[in-house]
């Protein structure tokens, strides 16, 4: 029988009819911007939360919800909200929490993009931003006297890998009614769960270890459900929700997160030991080394490992760093972290280039500083590549 619909109508509906299938073992990708709704009653029921369902993907999408649930479980949080990038997560979270006249107290050691957002963009909205050494509890106590609305720290700082005491900081912040927000990107929930230590909100750049394969950009925050609700509402209007495929890729990456983190930690501690003994390396920053200023804190708060990142200073500064980058073979210069392969970055030229020379010098970010993210290769291959490259410097 002839199809009663016109060519135009067949074209317009192409690809929309769902065949009846058995349940897929992994979630399909709901690459939809909008969902078909049965009735006006149903739209009310979904908006009012009486029925589960999806209407418009900037508000909610199945793949995004799957990712949010898994991160909430990983961080032992009531709920989570996913974003199009880690910076989307940092920016929208702050926009949701503060208003003109409020103060944000931030660690003086933060990812360069976050630092830029605070100094140049949040201040434009009338928000006051103050910085403090987040490894110094006395300095934090003093700075909290101004009763900032929010305090923002990283659980392992980028790039020098120092560790604030999250538990003690949360106690001090709460005495002043300040919410503690912790960027847990470098530690991952496999090693550290800031909410268990008293933090109010945890943030991830999912571009890093959660995604784990350098093929997706994303961010996630996790917190109590009443807090995530406020941030979710903000995200819906600021529009930093992730694409469904991006959410799917991050959720897929998370399946191997604990195995990847375990291997990265093993490789990092061996690389750190090798670098510590090398005459062309003047300093190694790794929380697993006994000489690290917060080594005891790292042992007690991260019993599962000290992380996959190792930072080190080369004798010979910027010139040595430049030669080193060219001489590495297996280890690639790729300014990100937390992926399957070992990569290295040069913070002064990449993540922290927005800081002035003076600010970098004060933060200890020298021209010879290399930040290395250990991957899943064998430790022998990583140290062999470091050894041959250092020989040629
Ligand atoms: N937080 C930390 C600790 C980071 O290292 C980064 C990026 O390097 C971000 C946030 C920003 O994440 P994204 O690049 O996904 O926007």
GROMACS .gro file of C-alpha atoms and ligand atoms in nm:
model
  409
    1UNK     CA    1   0.000   0.000   0.000
    2UNK     CA    2   0.123   0.348  -0.077
    3UNK     CA    3   0.247   0.542   0.226
    4UNK     CA    4  -0.031   0.797   0.289
    5UNK     CA    5   0.219   1.066   0.398
    6UNK     CA    6   0.374   1.304   0.149
    7UNK     CA    7   0.745   1.303   0.063
    8UNK     CA    8   0.776   1.628   0.263
    9UNK     CA    9   0.624   1.471   0.576
   10UNK     CA   10   0.836   1.154   0.547
   11UNK     CA   11   1.149   1.371   0.520
   12UNK     CA   12   1.052   1.591   0.814
   13UNK     CA   13   1.013   1.291   1.049
   14UNK     CA   14   1.319   1.101   0.921
   15UNK     CA   15   1.513   0.923   1.198
   16UNK     CA   16   1.250   0.985   1.467
   17UNK     CA   17   1.068   0.651   1.486
   18UNK     CA   18   1.209   0.427   1.757
   19UNK     CA   19   1.222   0.053   1.682
   20UNK     CA   20   1.129  -0.177   1.969
   21UNK     CA   21   1.459  -0.305   2.111
   22UNK     CA   22   1.579  -0.504   2.410
   23UNK     CA   23   1.729  -0.294   2.690
   24UNK     CA   24   2.084  -0.182   2.601
   25UNK     CA   25   2.356  -0.274   2.852
   26UNK     CA   26   2.500   0.078   2.838
   27UNK     CA   27   2.287   0.388   2.802
   28UNK     CA   28   2.229   0.507   2.446
   29UNK     CA   29   2.317   0.865   2.361
   30UNK     CA   30   2.009   1.085   2.376
   31UNK     CA   31   2.135   1.341   2.126
   32UNK     CA   32   1.817   1.542   2.166
   33UNK     CA   33   1.762   1.907   2.232
   34UNK     CA   34   1.392   1.847   2.298
   35UNK     CA   35   1.155   1.566   2.393
   36UNK     CA   36   0.805   1.485   2.276
   37UNK     CA   37   0.543   1.541   2.546
   38UNK     CA   38   0.207   1.365   2.548
   39UNK     CA   39  -0.016   1.632   2.695
   40UNK     CA   40  -0.039   1.961   2.878
   41UNK     CA   41  -0.101   1.763   3.198
   42UNK     CA   42   0.226   1.573   3.143
   43UNK     CA   43   0.427   1.892   3.092
   44UNK     CA   44   0.292   2.019   3.426
   45UNK     CA   45   0.372   1.687   3.597
   46UNK     CA   46   0.732   1.690   3.471
   47UNK     CA   47   0.794   2.056   3.556
   48UNK     CA   48   0.641   2.010   3.903
   49UNK     CA   49   0.841   1.690   3.967
   50UNK     CA   50   0.537   1.459   3.994
   51UNK     CA   51   0.664   1.254   3.700
   52UNK     CA   52   1.014   1.175   3.577
   53UNK     CA   53   1.081   1.294   3.227
   54UNK     CA   54   1.271   1.532   3.007
   55UNK     CA   55   1.152   1.836   2.818
   56UNK     CA   56   1.446   2.045   2.697
   57UNK     CA   57   1.812   1.940   2.715
   58UNK     CA   58   1.946   2.269   2.847
   59UNK     CA   59   1.731   2.195   3.154
   60UNK     CA   60   1.784   1.818   3.176
   61UNK     CA   61   1.886   1.529   2.951
   62UNK     CA   62   1.909   1.153   3.027
   63UNK     CA   63   2.286   1.128   2.962
   64UNK     CA   64   2.352   1.436   3.171
   65UNK     CA   65   2.136   1.296   3.453
   66UNK     CA   66   2.325   0.963   3.439
   67UNK     CA   67   2.656   1.147   3.475
   68UNK     CA   68   2.522   1.362   3.759
   69UNK     CA   69   2.401   1.056   3.952
   70UNK     CA   70   2.733   0.875   3.923
   71UNK     CA   71   2.934   1.179   4.039
   72UNK     CA   72   2.692   1.233   4.331
   73UNK     CA   73   2.754   0.870   4.431
   74UNK     CA   74   3.132   0.905   4.393
   75UNK     CA   75   3.141   1.216   4.612
   76UNK     CA   76   2.875   1.081   4.849
   77UNK     CA   77   2.663   1.388   4.779
   78UNK     CA   78   2.288   1.441   4.766
   79UNK     CA   79   2.304   1.544   4.402
   80UNK     CA   80   2.536   1.676   4.130
   81UNK     CA   81   2.511   1.919   3.840
   82UNK     CA   82   2.705   1.879   3.515
   83UNK     CA   83   2.851   2.162   3.306
   84UNK     CA   84   3.002   2.216   2.963
   85UNK     CA   85   3.348   2.265   3.117
   86UNK     CA   86   3.530   2.285   3.449
   87UNK     CA   87   3.534   2.664   3.416
   88UNK     CA   88   3.158   2.652   3.353
   89UNK     CA   89   3.126   2.466   3.684
   90UNK     CA   90   3.346   2.715   3.874
   91UNK     CA   91   3.187   3.023   3.715
   92UNK     CA   92   2.820   2.927   3.742
   93UNK     CA   93   2.866   2.796   4.098
   94UNK     CA   94   3.013   3.130   4.208
   95UNK     CA   95   2.746   3.325   4.021
   96UNK     CA   96   2.480   3.121   4.198
   97UNK     CA   97   2.629   3.178   4.544
   98UNK     CA   98   2.742   3.540   4.551
   99UNK     CA   99   2.607   3.881   4.463
  100UNK     CA  100   2.744   4.231   4.439
  101UNK     CA  101   2.895   4.338   4.772
  102UNK     CA  102   2.983   3.982   4.883
  103UNK     CA  103   3.339   3.865   4.935
  104UNK     CA  104   3.500   3.549   4.799
  105UNK     CA  105   3.806   3.426   4.985
  106UNK     CA  106   4.023   3.223   4.750
  107UNK     CA  107   4.340   3.020   4.790
  108UNK     CA  108   4.638   3.201   4.643
  109UNK     CA  109   4.734   2.878   4.465
  110UNK     CA  110   4.462   2.798   4.211
  111UNK     CA  111   4.434   2.691   3.849
  112UNK     CA  112   4.519   2.997   3.634
  113UNK     CA  113   4.174   3.011   3.468
  114UNK     CA  114   4.001   3.020   3.806
  115UNK     CA  115   4.238   3.290   3.926
  116UNK     CA  116   4.160   3.497   3.615
  117UNK     CA  117   3.785   3.449   3.658
  118UNK     CA  118   3.806   3.570   4.017
  119UNK     CA  119   4.038   3.866   3.962
  120UNK     CA  120   3.907   4.002   3.634
  121UNK     CA  121   3.550   3.884   3.588
  122UNK     CA  122   3.388   3.836   3.928
  123UNK     CA  123   3.526   4.168   4.054
  124UNK     CA  124   3.357   4.341   3.757
  125UNK     CA  125   3.023   4.237   3.909
  126UNK     CA  126   3.102   4.410   4.236
  127UNK     CA  127   3.222   4.098   4.418
  128UNK     CA  128   3.527   4.148   4.637
  129UNK     CA  129   3.797   3.882   4.601
  130UNK     CA  130   4.065   3.819   4.862
  131UNK     CA  131   4.344   3.566   4.849
  132UNK     CA  132   4.500   3.364   5.129
  133UNK     CA  133   4.766   3.095   5.168
  134UNK     CA  134   4.530   2.798   5.206
  135UNK     CA  135   4.799   2.584   5.370
  136UNK     CA  136   4.825   2.831   5.663
  137UNK     CA  137   4.536   2.783   5.908
  138UNK     CA  138   4.624   3.098   6.105
  139UNK     CA  139   4.613   3.308   5.790
  140UNK     CA  140   4.280   3.148   5.697
  141UNK     CA  141   4.134   3.222   6.041
  142UNK     CA  142   4.237   3.588   6.008
  143UNK     CA  143   4.102   3.620   5.654
  144UNK     CA  144   3.770   3.465   5.755
  145UNK     CA  145   3.708   3.745   6.004
  146UNK     CA  146   3.564   3.950   5.717
  147UNK     CA  147   3.293   3.678   5.689
  148UNK     CA  148   3.329   3.603   5.318
  149UNK     CA  149   3.028   3.437   5.159
  150UNK     CA  150   3.238   3.167   4.997
  151UNK     CA  151   3.588   3.026   5.034
  152UNK     CA  152   3.736   2.850   4.730
  153UNK     CA  153   4.032   2.611   4.748
  154UNK     CA  154   4.177   2.318   4.554
  155UNK     CA  155   4.227   1.990   4.744
  156UNK     CA  156   4.560   1.939   4.562
  157UNK     CA  157   4.677   2.265   4.412
  158UNK     CA  158   4.765   2.315   4.048
  159UNK     CA  159   5.058   2.319   3.967
  160UNK     CA  160   5.267   2.294   4.286
  161UNK     CA  161   5.068   2.012   4.447
  162UNK     CA  162   5.036   2.153   4.796
  163UNK     CA  163   4.752   2.031   5.020
  164UNK     CA  164   4.522   2.252   5.225
  165UNK     CA  165   4.372   2.085   5.533
  166UNK     CA  166   4.012   2.058   5.407
  167UNK     CA  167   3.866   1.940   5.740
  168UNK     CA  168   4.023   2.215   5.952
  169UNK     CA  169   3.943   2.477   5.686
  170UNK     CA  170   3.576   2.368   5.673
  171UNK     CA  171   3.552   2.400   6.053
  172UNK     CA  172   3.700   2.751   6.047
  173UNK     CA  173   3.481   2.858   5.753
  174UNK     CA  174   3.160   2.731   5.913
  175UNK     CA  175   3.230   2.924   6.232
  176UNK     CA  176   3.203   3.239   6.018
  177UNK     CA  177   2.905   3.120   5.812
  178UNK     CA  178   3.126   3.083   5.503
  179UNK     CA  179   3.056   2.807   5.250
  180UNK     CA  180   3.364   2.604   5.156
  181UNK     CA  181   3.395   2.512   4.788
  182UNK     CA  182   3.667   2.261   4.699
  183UNK     CA  183   3.798   2.195   4.350
  184UNK     CA  184   3.880   1.823   4.369
  185UNK     CA  185   3.999   1.783   4.010
  186UNK     CA  186   4.355   1.670   4.082
  187UNK     CA  187   4.273   1.441   4.376
  188UNK     CA  188   3.960   1.279   4.225
  189UNK     CA  189   3.698   1.117   4.455
  190UNK     CA  190   3.901   0.796   4.440
  191UNK     CA  191   4.165   0.955   4.665
  192UNK     CA  192   3.977   1.229   4.854
  193UNK     CA  193   3.612   1.313   4.919
  194UNK     CA  194   3.595   1.675   5.042
  195UNK     CA  195   3.227   1.660   5.145
  196UNK     CA  196   3.315   1.388   5.397
  197UNK     CA  197   3.567   1.632   5.544
  198UNK     CA  198   3.306   1.904   5.584
  199UNK     CA  199   3.322   2.095   5.254
  200UNK     CA  200   2.992   2.227   5.121
  201UNK     CA  201   3.046   2.195   4.745
  202UNK     CA  202   3.295   1.993   4.543
  203UNK     CA  203   3.391   2.086   4.187
  204UNK     CA  204   3.556   1.886   3.908
  205UNK     CA  205   3.693   1.967   3.571
  206UNK     CA  206   3.563   1.644   3.414
  207UNK     CA  207   3.792   1.719   3.120
  208UNK     CA  208   4.064   1.566   3.334
  209UNK     CA  209   4.060   1.232   3.521
  210UNK     CA  210   3.683   1.175   3.517
  211UNK     CA  211   3.670   1.181   3.136
  212UNK     CA  212   4.023   1.043   3.135
  213UNK     CA  213   4.096   1.024   2.761
  214UNK     CA  214   4.139   1.387   2.643
  215UNK     CA  215   3.839   1.355   2.414
  216UNK     CA  216   3.581   1.562   2.601
  217UNK     CA  217   3.543   1.889   2.791
  218UNK     CA  218   3.312   1.903   3.093
  219UNK     CA  219   3.262   1.994   3.456
  220UNK     CA  220   3.057   1.872   3.752
  221UNK     CA  221   2.973   1.996   4.100
  222UNK     CA  222   2.834   1.785   4.385
  223UNK     CA  223   2.669   1.895   4.711
  224UNK     CA  224   2.359   1.861   4.929
  225UNK     CA  225   2.045   1.854   4.715
  226UNK     CA  226   1.920   2.197   4.831
  227UNK     CA  227   2.254   2.353   4.725
  228UNK     CA  228   2.265   2.174   4.389
  229UNK     CA  229   1.908   2.288   4.320
  230UNK     CA  230   2.017   2.653   4.347
  231UNK     CA  231   2.320   2.593   4.121
  232UNK     CA  232   2.116   2.388   3.873
  233UNK     CA  233   1.867   2.677   3.837
  234UNK     CA  234   2.156   2.912   3.765
  235UNK     CA  235   2.308   2.676   3.513
  236UNK     CA  236   1.979   2.648   3.328
  237UNK     CA  237   1.977   3.021   3.262
  238UNK     CA  238   2.350   3.079   3.216
  239UNK     CA  239   2.340   2.784   2.977
  240UNK     CA  240   2.658   2.596   3.058
  241UNK     CA  241   2.496   2.251   3.042
  242UNK     CA  242   2.696   1.982   2.863
  243UNK     CA  243   2.611   1.822   2.533
  244UNK     CA  244   2.459   1.470   2.577
  245UNK     CA  245   2.750   1.304   2.394
  246UNK     CA  246   3.000   1.483   2.619
  247UNK     CA  247   2.810   1.360   2.927
  248UNK     CA  248   2.805   1.007   2.783
  249UNK     CA  249   3.182   1.014   2.721
  250UNK     CA  250   3.255   1.136   3.075
  251UNK     CA  251   3.031   0.868   3.228
  252UNK     CA  252   3.210   0.606   3.014
  253UNK     CA  253   3.547   0.739   3.128
  254UNK     CA  254   3.442   0.709   3.492
  255UNK     CA  255   3.399   0.333   3.455
  256UNK     CA  256   3.775   0.289   3.465
  257UNK     CA  257   3.849   0.583   3.698
  258UNK     CA  258   3.961   0.388   4.004
  259UNK     CA  259   4.191   0.160   3.802
  260UNK     CA  260   4.342   0.455   3.615
  261UNK     CA  261   4.398   0.655   3.934
  262UNK     CA  262   4.562   0.356   4.104
  263UNK     CA  263   4.807   0.307   3.815
  264UNK     CA  264   4.875   0.682   3.783
  265UNK     CA  265   4.958   0.700   4.156
  266UNK     CA  266   5.201   0.405   4.127
  267UNK     CA  267   5.371   0.563   3.827
  268UNK     CA  268   5.384   0.907   3.990
  269UNK     CA  269   5.554   0.790   4.308
  270UNK     CA  270   5.817   0.605   4.108
  271UNK     CA  271   5.873   0.901   3.875
  272UNK     CA  272   5.897   1.135   4.176
  273UNK     CA  273   6.160   0.912   4.339
  274UNK     CA  274   6.360   0.899   4.014
  275UNK     CA  275   6.344   1.276   3.964
  276UNK     CA  276   6.440   1.345   4.328
  277UNK     CA  277   6.774   1.171   4.271
  278UNK     CA  278   6.849   1.341   3.939
  279UNK     CA  279   7.123   1.607   3.940
  280UNK     CA  280   6.949   1.818   3.672
  281UNK     CA  281   6.632   1.849   3.882
  282UNK     CA  282   6.645   2.113   4.156
  283UNK     CA  283   6.311   2.042   4.329
  284UNK     CA  284   6.036   1.781   4.312
  285UNK     CA  285   5.684   1.860   4.435
  286UNK     CA  286   5.494   1.541   4.517
  287UNK     CA  287   5.275   1.483   4.826
  288UNK     CA  288   5.403   1.124   4.848
  289UNK     CA  289   5.763   1.231   4.915
  290UNK     CA  290   5.858   1.250   5.285
  291UNK     CA  291   6.006   1.600   5.230
  292UNK     CA  292   5.677   1.744   5.097
  293UNK     CA  293   5.548   2.008   5.344
  294UNK     CA  294   5.207   1.836   5.376
  295UNK     CA  295   5.325   1.475   5.351
  296UNK     CA  296   5.173   1.374   5.688
  297UNK     CA  297   4.839   1.536   5.598
  298UNK     CA  298   4.848   1.359   5.260
  299UNK     CA  299   4.909   1.024   5.433
  300UNK     CA  300   4.613   1.070   5.666
  301UNK     CA  301   4.362   1.220   5.419
  302UNK     CA  302   4.458   1.026   5.105
  303UNK     CA  303   4.543   0.674   5.226
  304UNK     CA  304   4.471   0.535   4.878
  305UNK     CA  305   4.756   0.722   4.706
  306UNK     CA  306   4.916   1.061   4.654
  307UNK     CA  307   4.787   1.138   4.307
  308UNK     CA  308   4.912   1.103   3.953
  309UNK     CA  309   5.069   1.449   3.921
  310UNK     CA  310   5.436   1.529   3.979
  311UNK     CA  311   5.580   1.878   3.939
  312UNK     CA  312   5.953   1.948   3.922
  313UNK     CA  313   6.196   2.230   3.865
  314UNK     CA  314   6.473   2.187   3.614
  315UNK     CA  315   6.819   2.326   3.681
  316UNK     CA  316   6.871   2.578   3.405
  317UNK     CA  317   6.521   2.734   3.412
  318UNK     CA  318   6.331   2.823   3.095
  319UNK     CA  319   6.608   2.721   2.851
  320UNK     CA  320   6.634   2.378   3.011
  321UNK     CA  321   6.254   2.341   3.004
  322UNK     CA  322   6.247   2.427   2.635
  323UNK     CA  323   6.515   2.167   2.552
  324UNK     CA  324   6.345   1.911   2.775
  325UNK     CA  325   6.010   1.948   2.593
  326UNK     CA  326   6.180   1.884   2.258
  327UNK     CA  327   6.384   1.592   2.392
  328UNK     CA  328   6.092   1.395   2.540
  329UNK     CA  329   5.974   1.117   2.316
  330UNK     CA  330   5.689   0.910   2.467
  331UNK     CA  331   5.576   1.182   2.710
  332UNK     CA  332   5.385   1.448   2.518
  333UNK     CA  333   5.366   1.821   2.588
  334UNK     CA  334   4.987   1.859   2.616
  335UNK     CA  335   4.862   2.124   2.859
  336UNK     CA  336   4.596   1.919   3.035
  337UNK     CA  337   4.611   1.629   3.281
  338UNK     CA  338   4.451   1.307   3.399
  339UNK     CA  339   4.452   1.112   3.075
  340UNK     CA  340   4.560   0.758   2.978
  341UNK     CA  341   4.900   0.873   2.852
  342UNK     CA  342   5.169   1.050   3.047
  343UNK     CA  343   5.170   1.416   2.948
  344UNK     CA  344   5.358   1.718   3.068
  345UNK     CA  345   5.286   2.086   3.077
  346UNK     CA  346   5.474   2.407   3.137
  347UNK     CA  347   5.253   2.613   3.374
  348UNK     CA  348   5.433   2.945   3.314
  349UNK     CA  349   5.357   2.924   2.941
  350UNK     CA  350   5.012   2.761   2.961
  351UNK     CA  351   4.776   2.730   3.261
  352UNK     CA  352   4.930   3.021   3.454
  353UNK     CA  353   5.034   3.251   3.169
  354UNK     CA  354   4.765   3.505   3.268
  355UNK     CA  355   4.958   3.574   3.591
  356UNK     CA  356   5.222   3.848   3.581
  357UNK     CA  357   5.588   3.744   3.607
  358UNK     CA  358   5.588   3.883   3.958
  359UNK     CA  359   5.276   3.688   4.060
  360UNK     CA  360   5.422   3.369   3.916
  361UNK     CA  361   5.747   3.424   4.102
  362UNK     CA  362   5.556   3.477   4.430
  363UNK     CA  363   5.359   3.155   4.367
  364UNK     CA  364   5.675   2.954   4.296
  365UNK     CA  365   5.586   2.898   3.930
  366UNK     CA  366   5.930   2.926   3.776
  367UNK     CA  367   6.023   2.910   3.406
  368UNK     CA  368   6.188   2.574   3.476
  369UNK     CA  369   5.877   2.421   3.635
  370UNK     CA  370   5.734   2.114   3.463
  371UNK     CA  371   5.398   1.966   3.567
  372UNK     CA  372   5.367   1.601   3.471
  373UNK     CA  373   5.049   1.394   3.467
  374UNK     CA  374   5.131   1.025   3.491
  375UNK     CA  375   4.935   0.790   3.270
  376UNK     CA  376   4.896   0.416   3.239
  377UNK     CA  377   5.225   0.318   3.071
  378UNK     CA  378   5.484   0.114   3.260
  379UNK     CA  379   5.685   0.308   3.518
  380UNK     CA  380   6.003   0.186   3.347
  381UNK     CA  381   5.908   0.347   3.016
  382UNK     CA  382   5.820   0.676   3.187
  383UNK     CA  383   6.149   0.698   3.376
  384UNK     CA  384   6.344   0.588   3.066
  385UNK     CA  385   6.193   0.875   2.867
  386UNK     CA  386   6.264   1.123   3.148
  387UNK     CA  387   6.622   0.994   3.175
  388UNK     CA  388   6.703   1.024   2.805
  389UNK     CA  389   6.543   1.370   2.785
  390UNK     CA  390   6.729   1.499   3.093
  391UNK     CA  391   7.055   1.368   2.946
  392UNK     CA  392   7.000   1.587   2.638
  393UNK     CA  393   6.923   1.903   2.839
  394LIG     N1  394   4.010   2.330   3.791
  394LIG     C1  395   4.133   2.279   3.778
  394LIG     C2  396   4.207   2.233   3.899
  394LIG     C3  397   4.191   2.266   3.651
  394LIG     O1  398   4.314   2.214   3.639
  394LIG     C4  399   4.118   2.312   3.538
  394LIG     C5  400   4.177   2.304   3.403
  394LIG     O2  401   4.291   2.274   3.385
  394LIG     C6  402   3.991   2.366   3.557
  394LIG     C7  403   3.939   2.373   3.685
  394LIG     C8  404   3.911   2.416   3.441
  394LIG     O3  405   3.857   2.305   3.371
  394LIG     P1  406   3.818   2.308   3.215
  394LIG     O4  407   3.944   2.320   3.138
  394LIG     O5  408   3.746   2.178   3.197
  394LIG     O6  409   3.728   2.425   3.195
   0.00000   0.00000   0.00000
